[in-house]
Coordinates of N, CA, C and O in Angstrom, one line a residue:
D1 N 67.6 159.3 105.2 CA 69.0 159.7 105.1 C 69.2 161.1 104.8 O 70.2 161.5 104.4
R2 N 68.1 161.9 105.0 CA 68.2 163.3 104.7 C 67.7 164.1 105.9 O 66.6 164.5 105.9
P3 N 68.6 164.3 106.9 CA 68.1 164.9 108.2 C 67.7 166.3 108.0 O 67.0 166.9 108.9
Y4 N 68.0 167.0 106.9 CA 67.7 168.4 106.7 C 66.3 168.6 106.2 O 65.9 169.8 106.1
L5 N 65.6 167.6 105.8 CA 64.3 167.8 105.1 C 63.2 168.2 106.1 O 63.1 167.7 107.2
V6 N 62.4 169.1 105.6 CA 61.1 169.4 106.2 C 60.1 169.0 105.1 O 60.1 169.5 104.0
W7 N 59.1 168.1 105.4 CA 58.3 167.5 104.4 C 57.0 167.1 104.9 O 56.7 167.1 106.1
Q8 N 56.1 166.7 104.0 CA 54.8 166.1 104.4 C 54.3 165.3 103.1 O 54.9 165.4 102.1
F9 N 53.3 164.4 103.4 CA 52.8 163.7 102.2 C 51.3 163.7 102.4 O 50.7 163.9 103.4
R10 N 50.6 163.4 101.2 CA 49.2 163.3 101.2 C 48.8 161.8 101.0 O 49.4 161.2 100.1
Y11 N 47.9 161.3 101.8 CA 47.5 159.9 101.6 C 46.7 159.7 100.3 O 46.1 160.6 99.8
E12 N 46.9 158.5 99.8 CA 46.1 158.2 98.6 C 44.7 158.1 98.9 O 43.8 158.5 98.0
Y13 N 44.3 157.6 100.1 CA 42.9 157.5 100.5 C 42.8 157.7 102.0 O 43.6 157.0 102.7
P14 N 42.1 158.5 102.5 CA 41.3 159.5 101.8 C 42.2 160.7 101.4 O 43.1 161.0 102.1
K15 N 41.9 161.2 100.2 CA 42.8 162.2 99.6 C 43.0 163.5 100.4 O 44.0 164.1 100.3
E16 N 42.0 163.8 101.2 CA 42.1 165.1 102.0 C 43.0 164.9 103.3 O 43.3 165.9 103.9
L17 N 43.4 163.7 103.5 CA 44.3 163.5 104.7 C 45.7 163.6 104.4 O 46.2 163.1 103.4
T18 N 46.5 164.4 105.2 CA 47.9 164.5 105.0 C 48.6 164.1 106.3 O 48.0 163.9 107.4
S19 N 49.9 163.9 106.2 CA 50.7 163.4 107.3 C 50.9 164.5 108.3 O 51.3 164.2 109.5
G20 N 50.7 165.7 107.9 CA 51.2 166.9 108.7 C 52.6 167.1 108.5 O 53.3 166.3 107.9
K21 N 53.1 168.3 108.9 CA 54.5 168.7 108.6 C 55.5 167.8 109.4 O 55.3 167.6 110.6
R22 N 56.5 167.3 108.7 CA 57.5 166.5 109.3 C 58.8 167.4 109.3 O 59.2 167.7 108.2
D23 N 59.3 167.6 110.4 CA 60.5 168.5 110.5 C 61.7 167.6 110.9 O 62.0 167.5 112.1
N24 N 62.4 167.1 110.0 CA 63.5 166.2 110.3 C 64.5 166.8 111.2 O 65.0 166.1 112.2
P25 N 65.0 168.0 111.0 CA 66.0 168.5 111.9 C 65.6 168.5 113.4 O 66.3 168.2 114.3
V26 N 64.3 168.9 113.6 CA 63.8 168.9 115.0 C 63.7 167.5 115.5 O 64.1 167.2 116.6
T27 N 63.1 166.6 114.7 CA 62.9 165.2 115.1 C 64.3 164.5 115.4 O 64.4 163.8 116.3
F28 N 65.2 164.7 114.5 CA 66.5 164.1 114.6 C 67.3 164.6 115.8 O 67.9 163.8 116.5
L29 N 67.2 165.9 116.1 CA 67.8 166.4 117.3 C 67.2 165.8 118.5 O 67.9 165.5 119.5
E30 N 65.9 165.7 118.5 CA 65.2 165.0 119.6 C 65.7 163.6 119.8 O 66.0 163.1 120.9
A31 N 66.0 162.9 118.7 CA 66.5 161.5 118.8 C 67.9 161.6 119.3 O 68.3 160.7 120.1
C32 N 68.7 162.5 118.9 CA 70.1 162.7 119.4 C 70.1 162.9 120.9 O 70.9 162.3 121.6
R33 N 69.2 163.7 121.4 CA 69.1 164.0 122.8 C 68.7 162.7 123.6 O 69.3 162.4 124.6
A34 N 67.8 162.0 123.0 CA 67.3 160.7 123.7 C 68.4 159.7 123.7 O 68.7 159.0 124.7
L35 N 69.2 159.6 122.6 CA 70.3 158.6 122.5 C 71.4 159.0 123.5 O 71.9 158.1 124.2
H36 N 71.7 160.3 123.6 CA 72.7 160.8 124.5 C 72.3 160.4 126.0 O 73.1 159.9 126.8
A37 N 71.0 160.7 126.3 CA 70.5 160.4 127.6 C 70.6 158.9 127.9 O 70.9 158.5 129.0
M38 N 70.3 158.1 126.9 CA 70.3 156.6 127.1 C 71.7 156.2 127.4 O 72.0 155.4 128.3
F39 N 72.7 156.7 126.7 CA 74.1 156.3 126.9 C 74.6 156.8 128.3 O 75.4 156.1 129.0
V40 N 74.2 158.0 128.7 CA 74.5 158.5 130.0 C 74.0 157.6 131.1 O 74.7 157.2 132.0
R41 N 72.7 157.2 130.9 CA 72.1 156.3 131.9 C 72.8 154.9 131.9 O 73.0 154.4 132.9
A42 N 73.2 154.4 130.7 CA 73.9 153.1 130.6 C 75.2 153.2 131.4 O 75.5 152.3 132.1
L43 N 75.9 154.3 131.3 CA 77.2 154.5 132.0 C 77.0 154.6 133.5 O 77.8 154.3 134.3
E44 N 75.8 155.2 133.9 CA 75.5 155.3 135.3 C 75.3 153.9 135.9 O 75.7 153.6 137.0
L45 N 74.7 153.0 135.1 CA 74.4 151.7 135.5 C 75.6 150.8 135.4 O 75.8 149.8 136.1
R46 N 76.5 151.0 134.4 CA 77.7 150.2 134.2 C 78.9 151.1 134.0 O 79.5 151.3 132.9
P47 N 79.4 151.8 135.1 CA 80.5 152.7 135.0 C 81.8 152.1 134.5 O 82.6 152.8 133.9
E48 N 81.9 150.8 134.6 CA 83.1 150.1 134.1 C 83.2 150.1 132.6 O 84.2 149.8 132.0
A49 N 82.1 150.4 131.9 CA 82.0 150.4 130.5 C 82.6 151.7 129.9 O 82.8 151.8 128.7
R50 N 82.8 152.7 130.8 CA 83.3 154.0 130.3 C 84.7 153.8 129.6 O 85.6 153.2 130.2
G51 N 84.8 154.4 128.4 CA 86.0 154.2 127.7 C 86.8 155.5 127.6 O 87.9 155.5 126.9
G52 N 86.4 156.5 128.3 CA 87.1 157.8 128.2 C 86.2 158.9 128.6 O 85.2 158.7 129.2
E53 N 86.6 160.1 128.2 CA 85.8 161.3 128.6 C 84.5 161.3 127.8 O 84.4 160.6 126.8
S54 N 83.6 162.1 128.2 CA 82.3 162.2 127.5 C 82.0 163.7 127.3 O 82.7 164.6 127.8
V55 N 81.0 164.0 126.5 CA 80.6 165.3 126.1 C 79.2 165.5 126.6 O 78.3 164.7 126.3
E56 N 78.9 166.6 127.3 CA 77.6 166.9 127.7 C 76.7 167.3 126.5 O 77.3 167.9 125.5
F57 N 75.5 167.0 126.5 CA 74.6 167.2 125.3 C 74.6 168.7 125.0 O 74.6 169.1 123.8
A58 N 74.5 169.6 126.0 CA 74.4 171.0 125.8 C 75.7 171.5 125.1 O 75.6 172.5 124.3
D59 N 76.8 170.8 125.3 CA 78.0 171.3 124.6 C 78.1 170.9 123.1 O 78.9 171.4 122.4
M60 N 77.3 169.9 122.7 CA 77.3 169.5 121.3 C 76.0 169.9 120.6 O 75.9 169.7 119.4
E61 N 75.0 170.4 121.3 CA 73.7 170.7 120.7 C 73.8 171.6 119.5 O 73.2 171.3 118.4
S62 N 74.5 172.7 119.6 CA 74.6 173.6 118.5 C 75.3 173.0 117.3 O 74.8 173.2 116.1
A63 N 76.3 172.2 117.5 CA 77.0 171.6 116.3 C 76.1 170.5 115.7 O 76.0 170.4 114.5
L64 N 75.3 169.8 116.5 CA 74.4 168.8 116.0 C 73.3 169.5 115.2 O 73.0 169.0 114.1
K65 N 72.8 170.7 115.6 CA 71.8 171.4 114.8 C 72.4 171.8 113.5 O 71.7 171.6 112.4
D66 N 73.6 172.2 113.4 CA 74.3 172.6 112.2 C 74.4 171.4 111.3 O 74.2 171.4 110.1
L67 N 74.9 170.3 111.9 CA 75.1 169.0 111.1 C 73.8 168.5 110.5 O 73.7 168.1 109.3
L68 N 72.7 168.5 111.3 CA 71.4 168.0 110.8 C 70.8 168.9 109.8 O 70.1 168.4 108.9
A69 N 71.1 170.2 109.8 CA 70.6 171.2 108.8 C 71.4 171.2 107.5 O 71.0 171.7 106.5
F70 N 72.6 170.7 107.6 CA 73.5 170.8 106.4 C 73.0 170.0 105.2 O 72.7 168.8 105.3
Q71 N 72.9 170.6 104.1 CA 72.4 170.0 102.9 C 73.5 169.7 101.9 O 74.4 170.6 101.7
G72 N 73.6 168.5 101.5 CA 74.6 168.1 100.5 C 74.5 166.6 100.3 O 73.7 165.9 100.9
V73 N 75.3 166.1 99.4 CA 75.3 164.7 99.0 C 75.9 163.9 100.2 O 76.6 164.5 101.1
Q74 N 75.5 162.6 100.3 CA 75.8 161.8 101.4 C 77.3 161.9 101.8 O 77.7 162.0 103.0
A75 N 78.2 161.8 100.8 CA 79.6 161.8 101.1 C 80.1 163.0 101.8 O 80.9 163.0 102.8
V76 N 79.6 164.2 101.4 CA 79.9 165.5 102.0 C 79.3 165.6 103.4 O 80.0 166.0 104.3
R77 N 78.1 165.1 103.5 CA 77.5 165.2 104.9 C 78.2 164.3 105.8 O 78.5 164.7 107.0
A78 N 78.6 163.1 105.4 CA 79.4 162.2 106.2 C 80.7 162.8 106.7 O 81.2 162.7 107.8
E79 N 81.4 163.5 105.7 CA 82.6 164.2 106.0 C 82.4 165.3 107.1 O 83.3 165.5 107.9
Q80 N 81.3 166.0 107.0 CA 81.0 167.0 108.0 C 80.9 166.4 109.4 O 81.5 167.0 110.3
W81 N 80.3 165.3 109.5 CA 80.2 164.6 110.8 C 81.6 164.2 111.3 O 81.9 164.3 112.5
R82 N 82.4 163.6 110.4 CA 83.8 163.2 110.8 C 84.6 164.4 111.3 O 85.3 164.3 112.3
E83 N 84.5 165.5 110.6 CA 85.3 166.7 110.9 C 84.8 167.3 112.3 O 85.6 167.7 113.1
A84 N 83.5 167.3 112.5 CA 82.9 167.8 113.8 C 83.4 166.9 114.9 O 83.7 167.4 116.0
A85 N 83.4 165.6 114.7 CA 83.9 164.7 115.8 C 85.4 164.9 116.1 O 85.7 165.0 117.2
K86 N 86.2 165.0 115.1 CA 87.6 165.2 115.2 C 87.9 166.5 115.9 O 88.8 166.6 116.8
A87 N 87.1 167.5 115.7 CA 87.3 168.8 116.3 C 86.8 168.9 117.7 O 86.9 170.0 118.3
G88 N 86.1 167.9 118.2 CA 85.6 167.9 119.5 C 84.3 168.6 119.7 O 83.9 168.9 120.8
K89 N 83.6 168.8 118.6 CA 82.3 169.4 118.6 C 81.1 168.5 119.1 O 80.1 169.0 119.6
I90 N 81.3 167.2 118.8 CA 80.2 166.2 119.1 C 80.7 165.0 119.9 O 80.0 164.3 120.4
L91 N 82.0 164.9 119.9 CA 82.7 163.8 120.6 C 84.0 164.3 121.2 O 84.4 165.4 120.9
P92 N 84.6 163.6 122.1 CA 85.9 164.1 122.7 C 86.8 164.4 121.6 O 86.9 163.7 120.6
K93 N 87.5 165.6 121.7 CA 88.4 166.1 120.7 C 89.4 165.0 120.2 O 89.9 164.2 121.0
G94 N 89.6 164.9 118.9 CA 90.5 163.9 118.3 C 89.8 162.6 118.0 O 90.5 161.7 117.4
F95 N 88.6 162.4 118.3 CA 87.9 161.1 118.0 C 87.8 161.0 116.5 O 87.3 161.9 115.8
E96 N 88.2 159.9 116.0 CA 88.1 159.6 114.5 C 87.0 158.7 114.2 O 87.0 157.5 114.6
I97 N 86.0 159.2 113.4 CA 84.9 158.3 112.9 C 85.5 157.7 111.6 O 85.9 158.4 110.8
P98 N 85.4 156.4 111.5 CA 85.9 155.8 110.2 C 85.1 156.3 109.0 O 83.9 156.7 109.2
A99 N 85.8 156.3 107.9 CA 85.1 156.7 106.7 C 83.9 155.8 106.4 O 83.9 154.6 106.7
Y100 N 82.8 156.4 105.9 CA 81.6 155.7 105.7 C 81.7 154.8 104.5 O 82.2 155.1 103.5
A101 N 81.4 153.5 104.7 CA 81.4 152.5 103.6 C 79.9 152.1 103.4 O 79.3 151.5 104.3
G102 N 79.4 152.5 102.3 CA 78.0 152.2 102.1 C 77.7 150.7 101.7 O 78.7 150.0 101.4
W103 N 76.5 150.4 101.7 CA 76.1 149.0 101.3 C 76.5 148.7 99.9 O 76.8 147.5 99.6
N104 N 76.4 149.6 99.0 CA 76.8 149.4 97.6 C 78.2 148.9 97.5 O 78.5 148.0 96.7
E105 N 79.1 149.5 98.2 CA 80.5 149.2 98.1 C 80.7 147.7 98.7 O 81.4 147.0 98.1
E106 N 80.0 147.4 99.8 CA 80.1 146.1 100.3 C 79.5 145.0 99.4 O 80.1 144.0 99.2
E107 N 78.4 145.4 98.8 CA 77.8 144.4 97.8 C 78.7 144.2 96.6 O 78.9 143.1 96.2
T108 N 79.3 145.2 96.1 CA 80.3 145.1 95.0 C 81.5 144.2 95.4 O 81.9 143.4 94.6
R109 N 82.0 144.4 96.6 CA 83.1 143.7 97.1 C 82.7 142.2 97.2 O 83.6 141.3 96.9
L110 N 81.5 141.9 97.6 CA 81.1 140.5 97.8 C 80.6 139.8 96.6 O 80.6 138.6 96.5
H111 N 80.3 140.6 95.6 CA 79.7 140.0 94.3 C 80.7 139.1 93.7 O 81.8 139.4 93.4
G112 N 80.3 137.8 93.4 CA 81.1 136.9 92.8 C 82.2 136.3 93.6 O 83.1 135.6 93.1
A113 N 82.1 136.5 95.0 CA 83.1 135.9 95.8 C 83.0 134.3 95.7 O 82.0 133.8 95.6
A114 N 84.2 133.7 95.7 CA 84.2 132.2 95.6 C 83.7 131.5 96.8 O 83.1 130.5 96.7
D115 N 83.8 132.1 98.0 CA 83.3 131.5 99.2 C 82.1 132.3 99.7 O 82.2 133.4 100.2
C116 N 80.9 131.7 99.6 CA 79.7 132.4 99.9 C 79.6 132.6 101.5 O 78.8 133.4 101.9
T117 N 80.3 131.9 102.3 CA 80.2 132.1 103.7 C 80.7 133.4 104.1 O 80.3 134.0 105.1
V118 N 81.6 134.0 103.3 CA 82.1 135.4 103.5 C 80.9 136.3 103.5 O 80.7 137.2 104.3
A119 N 80.1 136.1 102.4 CA 78.9 137.0 102.3 C 77.9 136.8 103.5 O 77.4 137.8 104.0
F120 N 77.7 135.6 103.9 CA 76.8 135.4 105.0 C 77.2 136.0 106.3 O 76.4 136.3 107.2
K121 N 78.5 136.2 106.5 CA 79.0 136.8 107.7 C 79.2 138.3 107.5 O 79.7 139.0 108.5
S122 N 78.9 138.9 106.4 CA 79.2 140.3 106.1 C 78.2 141.2 106.9 O 77.1 140.7 107.2
H123 N 78.6 142.4 107.1 CA 77.7 143.4 107.8 C 76.4 143.6 107.0 O 75.3 143.7 107.5
L124 N 76.6 143.6 105.7 CA 75.4 143.8 104.8 C 74.4 142.7 105.0 O 73.2 142.9 105.2
C125 N 74.9 141.4 104.9 CA 73.9 140.3 105.1 C 73.3 140.3 106.5 O 72.1 140.1 106.6
L126 N 74.1 140.5 107.5 CA 73.6 140.5 108.9 C 72.6 141.6 109.1 O 71.6 141.4 109.8
F127 N 72.9 142.8 108.5 CA 71.9 143.9 108.6 C 70.6 143.5 108.0 O 69.5 143.7 108.5
L128 N 70.7 143.0 106.7 CA 69.5 142.6 106.0 C 68.7 141.6 106.7 O 67.4 141.6 106.8
K129 N 69.3 140.6 107.3 CA 68.6 139.6 108.1 C 67.9 140.2 109.3 O 66.8 139.9 109.6
A130 N 68.6 141.1 110.0 CA 68.1 141.7 111.2 C 66.9 142.6 110.8 O 65.8 142.6 111.5
A131 N 67.0 143.4 109.7 CA 65.9 144.2 109.2 C 64.7 143.4 108.9 O 63.6 143.8 109.2
S132 N 64.9 142.3 108.2 CA 63.8 141.4 107.9 C 63.1 140.9 109.1 O 61.9 140.8 109.2
Q133 N 63.9 140.4 110.1 CA 63.3 139.9 111.3 C 62.5 141.0 112.1 O 61.4 140.8 112.6
H134 N 63.1 142.2 112.1 CA 62.4 143.4 112.7 C 61.1 143.7 112.0 O 60.1 143.9 112.7
R135 N 61.2 143.8 110.7 CA 60.0 144.1 109.9 C 58.9 143.0 110.2 O 57.7 143.4 110.4
A136 N 59.3 141.8 110.2 CA 58.3 140.7 110.5 C 57.7 140.9 111.9 O 56.5 140.7 112.1
Y137 N 58.5 141.2 112.9 CA 58.0 141.4 114.2 C 57.0 142.5 114.3 O 55.9 142.4 114.8
V138 N 57.4 143.7 113.7 CA 56.5 144.8 113.7 C 55.2 144.5 113.0 O 54.1 144.8 113.6
L139 N 55.2 143.9 111.8 CA 54.0 143.7 111.1 C 53.1 142.6 111.6 O 51.9 142.6 111.6
N140 N 53.8 141.5 112.2 CA 53.0 140.3 112.6 C 52.7 140.3 114.1 O 51.8 139.6 114.5
D141 N 53.5 141.0 114.9 CA 53.3 140.9 116.3 C 53.0 142.2 117.0 O 52.0 142.4 117.7
L142 N 53.9 143.2 116.8 CA 53.7 144.5 117.5 C 52.5 145.2 117.1 O 51.7 145.6 118.0
L143 N 52.3 145.5 115.8 CA 51.1 146.3 115.4 C 49.8 145.5 115.7 O 48.9 146.1 116.3
P144 N 49.7 144.2 115.3 CA 48.5 143.5 115.6 C 48.2 143.5 117.1 O 47.0 143.5 117.6
G145 N 49.2 143.5 117.9 CA 49.1 143.5 119.4 C 48.4 144.8 119.9 O 47.9 144.8 121.0
H146 N 48.5 145.8 119.1 CA 47.8 147.1 119.4 C 46.6 147.3 118.6 O 46.2 148.5 118.5
G147 N 46.1 146.3 117.9 CA 44.9 146.4 117.2 C 45.1 147.1 115.8 O 44.1 147.5 115.2
L148 N 46.3 147.1 115.3 CA 46.6 147.7 114.0 C 47.0 146.6 113.0 O 47.8 145.7 113.3
M149 N 46.5 146.7 111.8 CA 46.8 145.8 110.8 C 47.4 146.5 109.6 O 46.9 147.6 109.2
V150 N 48.4 146.0 109.0 CA 49.0 146.6 107.7 C 48.9 145.5 106.6 O 49.3 144.4 106.8
A151 N 48.3 146.0 105.5 CA 48.1 145.0 104.4 C 49.3 145.1 103.5 O 50.0 146.0 103.4

């Protein structure tokens, strides 16, 4: 959740092995470019799904670089993204990104609810279920299928 970080780590064993430099701003921008290309391709395949105008990646790249490099607490960074979207820097002008509601707020809202089915249908619960299934797939099927084992 810190796209501005440039970092690395040293393995516990063998001690001389490091991860190499990780440059989140560069990697995250690469991911943004790939996501944009994926959505462009999806609209080429399903033009009826278009909901309005679009923004070329080249027109948003500079703003994305600034957003990814911006250092601050989560709430301030989220507000930066909302302002950039509304100003038309990363989305069509006037687009409103809803205020970020973190998992902690949802957990607090659900805590002690009289009807537990509300919790089971919440975004928090659904996300945690999906994350658990994804983790199990990666650890039990995907990695072993490529000869990799994680203890």
